[in-house]
Coordinates of C-alpha atoms in Angstrom, one line a residue:
Chain A
M583 CA 42.7 31.4 -35.1
I584 CA 42.6 35.1 -33.2
N585 CA 39.3 33.2 -31.1
H586 CA 41.5 31.0 -29.5
I587 CA 42.6 33.7 -26.6
V588 CA 39.6 33.7 -25.3
I589 CA 39.7 30.1 -23.5
V590 CA 43.8 31.1 -22.5
P591 CA 42.6 32.2 -19.1
V592 CA 41.0 28.6 -18.6
I593 CA 43.0 25.7 -19.9
L594 CA 46.0 27.7 -18.5
P595 CA 46.0 27.0 -14.7
L596 CA 44.2 23.7 -15.8
L597 CA 47.3 22.5 -17.1
F598 CA 49.5 24.8 -14.5
G599 CA 47.7 22.7 -11.9
I600 CA 48.8 19.7 -13.6
L601 CA 52.2 20.4 -13.9
L602 CA 52.7 21.6 -10.7
L603 CA 50.8 17.8 -9.3
L604 CA 52.6 16.1 -11.4
L605 CA 56.6 17.8 -10.5
Q606 CA 55.3 17.5 -6.6
N607 CA 58.2 16.0 -5.3
Y608 CA 60.5 18.8 -6.5
S609 CA 61.9 21.3 -4.0
I610 CA 59.6 24.0 -3.3
Q611 CA 61.9 27.2 -5.5
V612 CA 60.0 25.3 -8.7
K613 CA 57.0 25.4 -7.9
R614 CA 56.6 28.8 -6.3
I615 CA 58.5 29.7 -9.5
L616 CA 56.4 27.7 -12.1
S617 CA 53.1 29.5 -10.4
I618 CA 53.9 33.0 -10.6
T619 CA 55.0 32.7 -13.8
A620 CA 51.1 31.1 -14.7
V621 CA 49.8 33.9 -12.5
I622 CA 51.4 36.2 -15.1
V623 CA 50.6 34.5 -18.6
Q624 CA 47.4 34.6 -17.2
I625 CA 47.9 38.2 -16.5
V626 CA 49.3 38.5 -20.5
A627 CA 46.3 37.1 -21.4
V628 CA 43.7 39.0 -20.0
T629 CA 45.4 42.6 -20.9
T630 CA 45.2 41.0 -24.7
L631 CA 42.1 39.9 -24.4
L632 CA 40.9 43.8 -22.5
N633 CA 42.5 45.4 -25.9
I634 CA 40.3 44.1 -27.6
V635 CA 37.1 43.1 -25.8
S636 CA 37.5 47.0 -25.3
S637 CA 36.1 48.2 -28.2
G638 CA 33.2 46.3 -27.5
E639 CA 33.6 42.9 -29.6
I640 CA 31.9 40.0 -27.5
L641 CA 34.3 37.5 -28.4
T642 CA 32.5 34.1 -28.4
Y643 CA 34.1 30.5 -28.2
A644 CA 32.5 27.4 -28.5
L645 CA 34.3 24.3 -26.9
G646 CA 35.1 21.0 -29.4
N647 CA 33.1 23.4 -31.8
W648 CA 30.0 21.9 -30.7
M649 CA 27.7 25.2 -32.0
P650 CA 25.7 27.1 -29.2
P651 CA 22.6 26.8 -28.4
F652 CA 23.6 23.0 -27.8
G653 CA 27.5 23.2 -27.1
I654 CA 29.2 25.0 -24.1
V655 CA 30.3 28.8 -25.4
L656 CA 32.6 30.2 -23.5
V657 CA 31.7 34.9 -24.1
A658 CA 34.9 37.0 -23.0
D659 CA 32.4 40.8 -23.2
R660 CA 33.4 43.6 -21.4
L661 CA 32.6 43.0 -17.8
A662 CA 33.7 39.2 -17.7
V663 CA 37.7 40.3 -19.0
W664 CA 37.0 43.0 -16.0
M665 CA 36.3 40.6 -13.6
L666 CA 39.4 38.0 -15.0
L667 CA 42.3 41.2 -14.3
I668 CA 41.1 41.6 -11.4
A669 CA 41.0 38.2 -10.0
T670 CA 44.8 37.2 -11.6
L671 CA 45.8 40.6 -11.3
V672 CA 44.6 40.1 -6.6
S673 CA 46.1 35.8 -7.3
L674 CA 49.6 37.6 -8.3
C675 CA 49.7 39.6 -4.8
A676 CA 48.2 37.2 -2.6
L677 CA 50.9 34.0 -4.8
G678 CA 53.5 36.7 -3.5
Y679 CA 53.1 36.8 -0.5
A680 CA 52.3 33.5 0.2
V681 CA 56.0 32.4 -1.5
R682 CA 57.4 34.0 1.8
G683 CA 56.7 31.0 3.7
T684 CA 53.3 29.6 3.7
D685 CA 52.8 27.8 0.8
A686 CA 56.0 25.3 2.3
A687 CA 53.0 24.1 5.4
G688 CA 51.0 22.2 3.3
Q689 CA 53.0 20.0 0.1
H690 CA 50.2 20.7 -2.9
F691 CA 49.1 25.0 -2.4
H692 CA 50.5 25.7 -5.2
V693 CA 48.6 22.9 -7.3
L694 CA 45.2 24.1 -5.3
F695 CA 46.3 28.3 -6.7
Q696 CA 45.9 27.2 -9.9
L697 CA 43.0 25.1 -9.2
Q698 CA 41.0 27.8 -7.9
L699 CA 42.5 30.1 -11.0
F700 CA 40.1 27.6 -13.0
G701 CA 37.4 28.1 -11.4
L702 CA 37.4 31.4 -10.8
N703 CA 38.3 32.4 -14.8
G704 CA 36.1 29.9 -16.0
A705 CA 32.6 31.3 -14.0
F706 CA 33.9 34.6 -15.4
L707 CA 33.6 33.0 -18.8
T708 CA 31.6 31.1 -19.9
G709 CA 28.5 31.4 -21.1
D710 CA 26.4 28.1 -19.9
L711 CA 24.4 27.7 -16.5
F712 CA 25.3 23.9 -15.8
N713 CA 29.0 24.7 -16.6
L714 CA 28.8 27.8 -15.1
F715 CA 27.8 25.4 -11.7
V716 CA 30.5 22.8 -12.8
F717 CA 32.8 26.2 -12.3
F718 CA 31.6 26.8 -9.8
E719 CA 31.8 23.6 -7.8
I720 CA 35.6 23.3 -9.0
L721 CA 36.8 27.1 -7.2
L722 CA 34.6 26.1 -4.2
L723 CA 36.5 22.1 -4.5
A724 CA 39.9 24.1 -4.4
S725 CA 39.2 27.3 -2.1
Y726 CA 37.8 23.9 0.6
S727 CA 41.4 22.8 0.9
L728 CA 43.4 26.3 0.6
L729 CA 40.7 27.1 3.7
L730 CA 42.3 24.5 5.7
H731 CA 45.7 25.0 5.0
G732 CA 48.2 24.7 7.1
G733 CA 45.8 23.4 9.4
G734 CA 44.3 24.4 13.0
R735 CA 41.6 23.7 14.9
L736 CA 39.8 27.1 14.2
K737 CA 40.2 26.6 10.5
T738 CA 38.8 23.0 10.5
K739 CA 35.5 24.5 11.9
A740 CA 35.2 27.3 9.8
G741 CA 36.2 25.1 7.1
L742 CA 32.9 22.7 8.5
H743 CA 30.4 24.8 8.3
F744 CA 32.3 27.1 5.5
V745 CA 31.6 23.6 3.0
V746 CA 28.6 22.3 4.4
I747 CA 26.6 26.0 3.5
N748 CA 27.9 26.5 0.0
L749 CA 27.4 22.1 -0.3
V750 CA 23.8 23.3 0.4
G751 CA 24.2 25.9 -1.7
S752 CA 25.5 23.5 -4.6
T753 CA 21.6 21.2 -3.9
M754 CA 19.7 24.7 -4.8
F755 CA 22.2 25.9 -8.1
L756 CA 21.6 22.5 -9.3
F757 CA 17.4 22.6 -8.2
A758 CA 17.0 25.8 -9.8
V759 CA 19.6 24.5 -12.9
G760 CA 16.6 21.9 -13.6
I761 CA 13.9 23.9 -12.8
L762 CA 15.5 26.0 -15.5
Y763 CA 15.6 23.0 -17.7
G764 CA 12.4 21.2 -17.3
L765 CA 10.6 24.1 -18.6
L766 CA 12.5 25.8 -21.5
G767 CA 15.3 22.9 -22.8
T768 CA 18.1 24.9 -22.8
L769 CA 20.9 25.8 -19.8
N770 CA 22.8 28.3 -22.5
M771 CA 22.5 32.0 -21.3
A772 CA 22.1 33.9 -24.6
D773 CA 19.1 31.4 -25.3
L774 CA 17.4 31.7 -21.5
A775 CA 17.4 35.4 -22.3
V776 CA 15.6 35.0 -25.6
K777 CA 13.1 31.7 -24.3
V778 CA 12.3 33.4 -21.1
A779 CA 11.2 36.7 -22.5
N780 CA 9.2 34.5 -24.9
T781 CA 7.9 32.1 -22.1
T782 CA 3.9 30.7 -21.7
P783 CA 2.6 33.0 -19.2
E784 CA 1.6 29.2 -17.1
N785 CA 5.2 28.4 -16.3
V786 CA 6.0 31.9 -15.4
A787 CA 5.5 31.1 -11.5
L788 CA 8.1 27.8 -12.1
I789 CA 10.7 30.4 -13.9
R790 CA 10.5 33.3 -11.3
V791 CA 10.4 30.3 -8.6
A792 CA 13.5 29.4 -10.1
G793 CA 15.5 32.9 -10.5
L794 CA 14.8 33.9 -7.1
L795 CA 16.7 30.0 -6.3
L796 CA 19.4 30.9 -8.5
F797 CA 19.8 34.7 -6.8
S798 CA 19.8 33.2 -3.2
V799 CA 22.3 30.4 -4.4
F800 CA 24.7 33.6 -6.1
A801 CA 24.0 35.8 -2.2
L802 CA 25.2 32.9 -0.3
K803 CA 28.0 33.3 -2.2
A804 CA 28.9 37.0 -2.4
A805 CA 27.9 36.5 1.4
L806 CA 24.3 39.0 1.2
L807 CA 22.8 39.3 4.3
P808 CA 20.8 36.4 5.8
L809 CA 23.8 34.5 4.1
Y810 CA 26.4 36.2 4.9
L811 CA 27.3 34.1 8.3
W812 CA 29.4 31.7 6.7
L813 CA 32.6 34.6 6.8
P814 CA 33.5 35.8 9.1
S815 CA 34.9 33.3 10.6
A816 CA 36.2 31.4 7.1
Y817 CA 37.9 34.6 6.3
T818 CA 39.8 35.5 9.7
Y819 CA 40.7 32.4 10.8
T820 CA 42.4 31.0 7.1
T821 CA 46.1 31.9 6.4
A822 CA 47.1 35.3 5.3
A823 CA 47.9 34.7 1.2
V824 CA 44.6 33.1 1.0
A825 CA 42.0 35.2 2.5
A826 CA 43.7 37.7 0.0
L827 CA 42.7 35.8 -2.9
F828 CA 39.2 35.0 -0.9
A829 CA 39.2 38.0 -1.2
I830 CA 37.7 37.6 -4.9
M831 CA 35.7 35.1 -4.3
S832 CA 33.5 36.8 -2.6
K833 CA 32.7 38.4 -5.7
V834 CA 31.9 36.1 -7.9
G835 CA 28.5 35.9 -6.3
A836 CA 28.1 39.6 -7.0
Y837 CA 29.7 38.8 -10.8
C838 CA 27.2 35.9 -11.5
I839 CA 24.1 38.7 -9.8
L840 CA 25.4 41.2 -12.4
R841 CA 25.4 38.7 -15.3
V842 CA 22.1 36.4 -15.2
Y843 CA 20.0 39.1 -13.3
T844 CA 20.6 42.1 -16.7
L845 CA 20.9 38.8 -18.9
I846 CA 18.3 35.6 -18.2
F847 CA 16.1 38.0 -15.9
G848 CA 16.5 42.0 -17.2
A849 CA 14.1 44.5 -18.2
Q850 CA 13.9 43.0 -21.5
A851 CA 12.5 39.4 -20.1
G852 CA 8.8 40.2 -20.2
P853 CA 7.2 38.4 -17.8
A854 CA 9.8 37.5 -15.2
A855 CA 12.0 40.5 -15.7
N856 CA 13.4 42.8 -13.0
L857 CA 13.1 39.7 -11.4
I858 CA 15.3 41.0 -7.7
E859 CA 14.9 44.1 -8.4
A860 CA 12.8 44.8 -5.3
W861 CA 15.3 42.4 -3.2
L862 CA 18.4 43.7 -3.9
L863 CA 18.6 47.0 -2.9
P864 CA 16.8 46.2 0.8
L865 CA 19.1 43.0 1.3
A866 CA 22.5 45.7 0.1
L867 CA 21.5 48.0 3.0
A868 CA 21.1 46.0 5.0
T869 CA 24.1 43.8 4.9
L870 CA 26.4 47.6 5.0
I871 CA 24.8 47.6 8.2
I872 CA 25.2 45.1 9.6
G873 CA 28.7 44.4 8.4
I874 CA 29.7 47.6 9.5
L875 CA 28.6 46.5 13.4
G876 CA 30.9 43.5 12.8
V877 CA 33.7 45.8 12.2
L878 CA 32.9 47.4 15.6
A879 CA 32.4 44.7 17.4
S880 CA 35.1 42.9 16.6
T881 CA 38.3 42.3 18.6
H882 CA 40.6 41.8 16.7
L883 CA 42.0 42.7 13.0
R884 CA 41.8 39.7 10.8
Q885 CA 37.5 39.4 12.2
Q886 CA 37.3 43.4 11.4
V887 CA 39.1 43.2 7.8
A888 CA 36.6 40.1 7.2
Y889 CA 33.6 42.2 8.7
L890 CA 35.1 44.7 6.4
V891 CA 34.9 42.1 3.0
V892 CA 31.0 42.0 3.7
A893 CA 30.2 46.0 4.2
S894 CA 31.9 46.4 0.9
I895 CA 29.6 43.5 -0.7
G896 CA 27.3 46.0 0.8
T897 CA 28.0 48.7 -0.8
L898 CA 29.0 47.3 -3.8
L899 CA 25.6 45.6 -4.6
I900 CA 24.1 49.1 -3.5
G901 CA 25.7 49.7 -6.2
F902 CA 24.3 46.9 -9.2
G903 CA 20.5 47.3 -7.0
L904 CA 20.2 50.5 -8.3
N905 CA 19.8 48.6 -12.1
T906 CA 20.6 52.0 -14.2
P907 CA 24.1 52.3 -15.7
A908 CA 25.5 55.1 -14.0
G909 CA 24.5 52.5 -10.6
I910 CA 25.8 49.5 -12.3
A911 CA 29.4 51.4 -13.7
A912 CA 29.5 52.5 -10.2
G913 CA 29.5 49.8 -8.8
L914 CA 31.8 47.6 -11.6
F915 CA 34.3 50.9 -10.1
Y916 CA 33.9 50.2 -5.9
L917 CA 34.5 46.1 -7.3
P918 CA 38.6 46.6 -7.4
H919 CA 39.3 48.9 -5.2
S920 CA 37.2 47.2 -2.8
T921 CA 39.0 43.4 -3.6
F922 CA 42.3 45.4 -3.9
A923 CA 41.5 46.9 -0.5
A924 CA 40.7 43.6 1.3
A925 CA 43.7 41.8 0.6
A926 CA 45.8 44.4 1.0
F927 CA 44.5 44.9 4.3
F928 CA 44.5 40.6 5.0
L929 CA 48.0 40.6 4.4
L930 CA 48.9 43.6 6.3
A931 CA 47.0 42.3 9.4
D932 CA 49.2 39.3 9.3
T933 CA 52.5 41.1 9.5
I934 CA 51.2 42.9 12.2
A935 CA 50.1 40.4 13.9
K936 CA 54.1 38.3 12.8
R937 CA 55.6 41.3 15.3
R938 CA 53.3 41.3 18.4
D939 CA 53.9 37.9 19.2
E940 CA 51.4 36.6 21.4
M941 CA 49.4 39.1 21.4
K942 CA 49.2 38.8 17.5
D943 CA 46.4 40.5 16.3
K944 CA 44.2 41.2 19.6
F945 CA 43.1 44.3 19.7
E946 CA 44.8 45.2 23.3
P947 CA 47.9 46.7 24.7
G948 CA 51.0 44.6 23.3
P949 CA 54.9 45.1 22.7
V950 CA 56.1 47.7 20.3
I951 CA 56.1 46.5 16.7
A952 CA 59.9 46.4 15.3
H953 CA 59.4 49.0 11.9
K954 CA 56.3 50.8 13.5
R955 CA 56.6 54.1 11.6
L956 CA 56.7 52.0 8.4
F957 CA 53.9 50.0 9.4
G958 CA 51.6 52.6 10.5
V959 CA 52.4 54.2 7.4
L960 CA 51.2 51.4 5.6
F961 CA 47.9 50.8 8.4
F962 CA 46.7 54.6 7.5
M963 CA 47.1 54.3 3.8
V964 CA 45.0 51.3 4.4
A965 CA 42.8 52.6 6.8
V966 CA 42.0 55.5 4.5
L967 CA 40.7 52.9 1.5
A968 CA 38.9 50.6 3.3
A969 CA 37.0 53.6 5.0
G970 CA 37.1 55.6 1.7
L971 CA 38.5 58.6 2.5
P972 CA 39.9 61.1 0.0
P973 CA 42.4 61.1 -1.8
L974 CA 42.1 57.3 -2.8
S975 CA 40.4 55.2 -4.5
G976 CA 37.5 54.3 -1.9
F977 CA 36.7 58.0 -1.9
I978 CA 35.6 58.1 -5.2
G979 CA 33.7 54.2 -5.3
K980 CA 31.4 55.4 -2.9
F981 CA 31.4 59.3 -4.7
M982 CA 30.2 57.5 -7.9
I983 CA 27.8 55.2 -5.5
L984 CA 26.3 57.8 -4.4
Q985 CA 25.6 60.4 -7.1
A986 CA 24.1 57.4 -9.3
A987 CA 21.8 57.2 -6.2
L988 CA 21.1 60.7 -6.7
P989 CA 17.7 60.2 -9.2
H990 CA 16.8 56.8 -7.4
P991 CA 12.8 57.2 -5.1
A992 CA 15.3 55.4 -1.9
L993 CA 18.1 58.4 -1.6
P994 CA 17.8 59.2 1.5
W995 CA 17.7 56.0 2.9
I996 CA 21.2 55.5 0.6
L997 CA 22.4 58.8 1.4
A998 CA 21.5 57.9 5.4
I999 CA 23.4 54.2 5.9
V1000 CA 26.2 54.9 3.3
L1001 CA 27.5 57.7 4.8
I1002 CA 27.4 56.4 8.8
T1003 CA 28.4 53.3 7.9
S1004 CA 31.4 55.2 6.6
L1005 CA 31.7 57.1 9.6
F1006 CA 31.7 54.1 11.1
T1007 CA 34.2 52.7 10.0
L1008 CA 36.0 55.8 10.4
I1009 CA 36.1 55.5 13.8
A1010 CA 36.3 51.3 13.6
M1011 CA 39.8 52.4 12.0
A1012 CA 41.3 54.9 14.1
R1013 CA 40.4 53.5 17.6
S1014 CA 42.4 50.1 15.9
G1015 CA 45.3 51.5 14.8
S1016 CA 45.2 53.4 17.6
M1017 CA 45.2 50.1 19.5
L1018 CA 48.2 48.6 17.8
F1019 CA 50.7 51.3 17.7
Y1020 CA 49.5 53.5 20.2
R1021 CA 48.5 52.2 22.8
A1022 CA 51.5 49.6 22.7
M1023 CA 54.4 49.1 25.5
P1024 CA 58.2 48.8 25.5
A1025 CA 59.1 44.8 24.9
N1026 CA 60.3 45.2 28.0
Y1027 CA 57.2 45.7 30.6
C1028 CA 55.6 43.3 28.4
K1029 CA 55.8 39.1 29.7
I1030 CA 56.7 38.3 26.6
G1031 CA 59.8 35.5 25.8
P1032 CA 63.7 35.2 25.2
D1033 CA 63.3 34.1 22.7
R1034 CA 61.8 37.7 21.0
E1035 CA 62.0 36.9 16.9
V1036 CA 65.2 39.7 15.6
P1037 CA 63.6 41.8 13.0
P1038 CA 64.5 40.6 9.8
T1039 CA 66.9 43.1 6.9
A1040 CA 65.2 45.3 4.8
M1041 CA 65.5 43.0 2.1
A1042 CA 63.4 40.9 4.4
L1043 CA 61.2 43.0 5.1
G1044 CA 61.1 44.2 1.1
K1045 CA 60.0 41.1 0.0
E1046 CA 57.5 40.7 2.9
L1047 CA 55.8 43.9 1.5
V1048 CA 56.4 44.0 -2.4
S1049 CA 52.4 42.6 -1.9
I1050 CA 51.3 45.1 0.7
V1051 CA 52.6 47.9 -1.3
G1052 CA 51.5 46.0 -5.2
L1053 CA 48.0 46.4 -4.2
L1054 CA 48.6 49.7 -2.4
L1055 CA 50.0 51.0 -5.9
L1056 CA 46.7 49.5 -7.6
S1057 CA 44.6 51.0 -6.2
V1058 CA 46.4 54.3 -6.8
A1059 CA 46.6 53.0 -10.1
L1060 CA 42.9 53.0 -9.9
L1061 CA 42.5 56.6 -8.8
I1062 CA 45.5 58.1 -11.6
W1063 CA 43.7 56.7 -14.8
G1064 CA 40.5 57.0 -12.3
G1065 CA 38.8 58.6 -16.0
T1066 CA 39.8 56.0 -19.2
I1067 CA 38.3 53.0 -16.1
T1068 CA 34.7 54.8 -15.7
E1069 CA 34.7 55.0 -19.6
F1070 CA 34.7 51.4 -19.8
T1071 CA 32.6 50.7 -16.8
M1072 CA 30.6 53.2 -18.0
A1073 CA 30.6 51.4 -21.3
T1074 CA 30.8 47.9 -19.5
A1075 CA 26.9 48.8 -18.2
N1076 CA 25.6 50.0 -20.9
Q1077 CA 26.6 46.4 -22.6
L1078 CA 25.2 44.5 -19.6
L1079 CA 21.5 46.3 -19.7
Q1080 CA 21.6 45.3 -23.9
P1081 CA 21.3 42.4 -23.6
D1082 CA 21.0 41.6 -27.8
D1083 CA 24.7 41.8 -28.7
Y1084 CA 25.3 39.4 -25.6
I1085 CA 22.5 36.9 -27.5
Q1086 CA 23.6 37.9 -31.4
S1087 CA 27.4 37.2 -30.4
V1088 CA 26.3 34.1 -28.9
L1089 CA 23.6 32.3 -31.1
G1090 CA 24.6 33.5 -34.5
T1091 CA 28.0 32.2 -33.9
G1092 CA 30.1 31.4 -37.0
V1093 CA 32.2 27.7 -37.3
I1094 CA 35.5 29.0 -35.3
P1095 CA 38.6 28.5 -38.6
Chain B
M1032 CA 4.6 7.6 -12.1
E1033 CA 5.6 11.3 -12.4
A1034 CA 3.5 11.3 -8.5
L1035 CA 5.7 8.5 -7.7
V1036 CA 9.0 10.8 -8.5
S1037 CA 7.9 13.2 -7.1
I1038 CA 6.7 11.6 -3.9
I1039 CA 10.0 10.1 -3.2
I1040 CA 12.1 13.7 -4.1
G1041 CA 10.4 15.1 -1.7
V1042 CA 10.8 12.5 0.8
L1043 CA 14.7 12.7 0.0
T1044 CA 14.4 17.1 0.5
S1045 CA 12.9 17.2 3.7
C1046 CA 14.6 13.9 5.3
G1047 CA 17.7 16.2 4.1
V1048 CA 16.5 19.4 5.1
Y1049 CA 16.4 18.3 8.7
L1050 CA 19.3 15.7 9.3
T1051 CA 21.3 18.5 7.6
L1052 CA 19.9 21.0 10.2
R1053 CA 21.2 18.1 13.4
G1054 CA 24.1 18.8 15.6
H1055 CA 26.5 16.6 14.9
T1056 CA 28.2 16.0 11.2
F1057 CA 27.1 12.9 10.9
P1058 CA 24.6 13.5 10.8
V1059 CA 24.7 17.0 8.8
V1060 CA 26.6 14.7 5.9
L1061 CA 24.0 12.1 5.7
G1062 CA 21.9 15.2 5.4
L1063 CA 23.9 16.7 2.3
T1064 CA 24.4 12.7 0.5
F1065 CA 20.3 12.5 0.9
L1066 CA 19.6 16.1 -0.9
S1067 CA 22.6 16.1 -3.8
Y1068 CA 20.1 12.3 -3.9
A1069 CA 17.6 14.0 -4.2
V1070 CA 18.5 16.8 -6.9
N1071 CA 19.9 13.8 -8.8
L1072 CA 16.8 12.2 -9.4
F1073 CA 15.2 16.2 -9.7
L1074 CA 17.4 17.1 -12.6
L1075 CA 16.4 13.3 -14.6
V1076 CA 12.9 13.7 -14.2
M1077 CA 13.4 16.6 -15.6
G1078 CA 13.9 15.2 -19.1
R1079 CA 10.3 14.1 -18.8
L1080 CA 9.9 10.8 -17.7
T1081 CA 9.6 7.8 -20.6
I1082 CA 10.4 4.4 -21.1
G1083 CA 12.2 2.2 -23.5
S1084 CA 13.1 5.0 -25.8
P1085 CA 16.1 5.4 -26.6
P1086 CA 18.6 8.9 -26.2
I1087 CA 20.1 8.4 -29.3
I1088 CA 18.6 8.3 -32.8
A1089 CA 17.7 5.4 -34.3
E1090 CA 15.8 3.8 -37.4
G1091 CA 12.0 3.6 -36.4
M1092 CA 11.6 5.3 -33.3
S1093 CA 9.4 8.3 -32.8
G1094 CA 9.7 9.4 -29.4
Y1095 CA 13.0 9.6 -28.0
A1096 CA 14.0 10.5 -24.2
D1097 CA 16.1 13.4 -23.2
P1098 CA 20.0 12.4 -23.3
L1099 CA 21.0 15.8 -21.7
P1100 CA 19.0 15.3 -18.2
Q1101 CA 21.2 12.4 -17.8
A1102 CA 24.8 13.7 -18.7
L1103 CA 24.3 16.6 -16.5
V1104 CA 23.3 14.3 -13.7
L1105 CA 26.2 12.0 -14.7
T1106 CA 28.3 15.3 -13.1
A1107 CA 26.3 16.1 -10.7
I1108 CA 26.7 12.8 -9.4
V1109 CA 30.5 12.8 -9.7
I1110 CA 30.4 16.1 -7.9
S1111 CA 28.4 15.7 -5.6
F1112 CA 30.2 11.9 -4.8
A1113 CA 33.4 14.0 -4.5
M1114 CA 32.2 16.7 -2.2
T1115 CA 30.7 13.6 0.4
A1116 CA 34.2 11.9 0.5
F1117 CA 36.1 15.6 1.2
V1118 CA 33.2 16.5 3.5
I1119 CA 33.8 12.6 5.3
V1120 CA 37.1 13.2 5.7
L1121 CA 36.9 16.8 7.0
A1122 CA 34.5 16.1 9.8
L1123 CA 36.5 12.7 10.8
K1124 CA 39.7 16.2 11.0
A1125 CA 37.4 18.0 13.3
H1126 CA 36.1 15.3 15.1
L1127 CA 39.5 14.1 16.3
E1128 CA 41.4 17.6 16.2
M1129 CA 38.1 18.9 18.6
G1130 CA 37.7 15.9 20.2
N1131 CA 33.4 15.3 19.7
D1132 CA 31.4 15.1 16.6
H1133 CA 29.5 18.7 17.4
V1134 CA 29.4 20.8 14.5
D1135 CA 30.3 23.6 16.6
G1136 CA 33.2 21.6 18.3
K1137 CA 31.8 22.0 22.0
H1138 CA 30.4 19.4 24.1
K1139 CA 27.7 18.0 24.4
S1140 CA 25.3 20.7 27.1

């Protein structure tokens, strides 16, 4: 009976999505309450799962009771549940911001939001490569529509690029899946791991091709260096709440890289062992550099945050690219931090942009914003978080990654690039902060219309900021429970690098009662 | 027959890649469609080409066609259908909002 908890994070958003679609003529308040309830129930379910899997147990759920490797199987191990927890927490905060008004700009915001969660949660839980493709498509189709939510020329342009590049990515995914099935006759990831390790020599070249094709698809989703160009404009022009949700979407690519290249093409994969080891670390370092150059060159705050997301993917994959337990554990600690920080930053940039009249979030002197001290403090905190300065969680994440890199032969490169880019982030943050808050002019010097918005009441302001503060508190929680979380991520990394447990618990499953 | 099918897949893929790299939305949509046709055919062929053999267990049959790629390709067709519909609507929306059908929203130089 207990096993059914595994499917709850997948089935729940689907059911709520359908329910919200049926209730489309009801008032927006009803939809908001339902949508938030759905996310909270998911968080409860995921926390329950976390309690079970943190002991090291791996739960499997055979859909329709078709036994793996023939049926589709959902697998909840430490990594999957950790990603689920981060995704549901971020989506609660994004939703908390969206219900302030952005959700009313289109009819189906909440439906799409739940379906996006359906795709995300499914992608984290599935143990089947083709099923992963299907969940990718679900989350992408929802994200295409969410990206365009609210309409506007710039959104359409960014959306078109995003859709086309992802459709090409999906085609590549299918080619890779086809090659693997044609050679090995299975798509179950655990079964693939066994079959890749015992493959015959004449298949090795094609299997490596398929593995690298898959890597290019995941690199596209994660926005790794040559394939990152879709991210900045997509994340810059979409609505803030959606951008905050998308902060977890680019981490799906990083998750898939970690999962597939430790399980199927990991150290035990025989002829295809450590397939991407030579690629991942250099590409991650280059992504970090490009991301920071974008941060420095940005002309407005949202764009700067979008490039910070690119840079954080670089840092994260440096951790994964080290291919050691310590490196992966550090990456898994940095992952929630970077997600929370990016989401908080997107939301904060939007609240600031709303208060600067026609200057929006451009880095040009604008009017003095209402509640400037409050926003200044929030900006300072988020900037410290993003730049990775002590005492907040960004510092610990980066420190852990550097510490894990100490025995690595490429240490000088990693140290130099991570530290110099941190310095540049700091410079960029200081520059944008001083432009937004210090070089502001009193209202009567600015060309502003008479219809200047009245500053909101404390109550309205509190509601607006609750999500940002929530995300900041989550980062602080990462700091306070840092010891426990580090132990957990270390255990996760060890579990990932010894995939025998995963393989045994999938292929040796008994019938679910 | 294997050679013929692989040539078809190759031609479809190269046409798809060429058209996807064009600057206007209509060829790009066509290119994506070609790519998805190519990959659907590719997936189907991954079950090996057989003629006249059943995909389900039957009396007195020795060879079987692999039913799984057929199921996979059915899923892939449905998904690519939906995606094509979506991208056509999006291309129309872009055309209406930007006044031309260039993927970057620029006028022809």
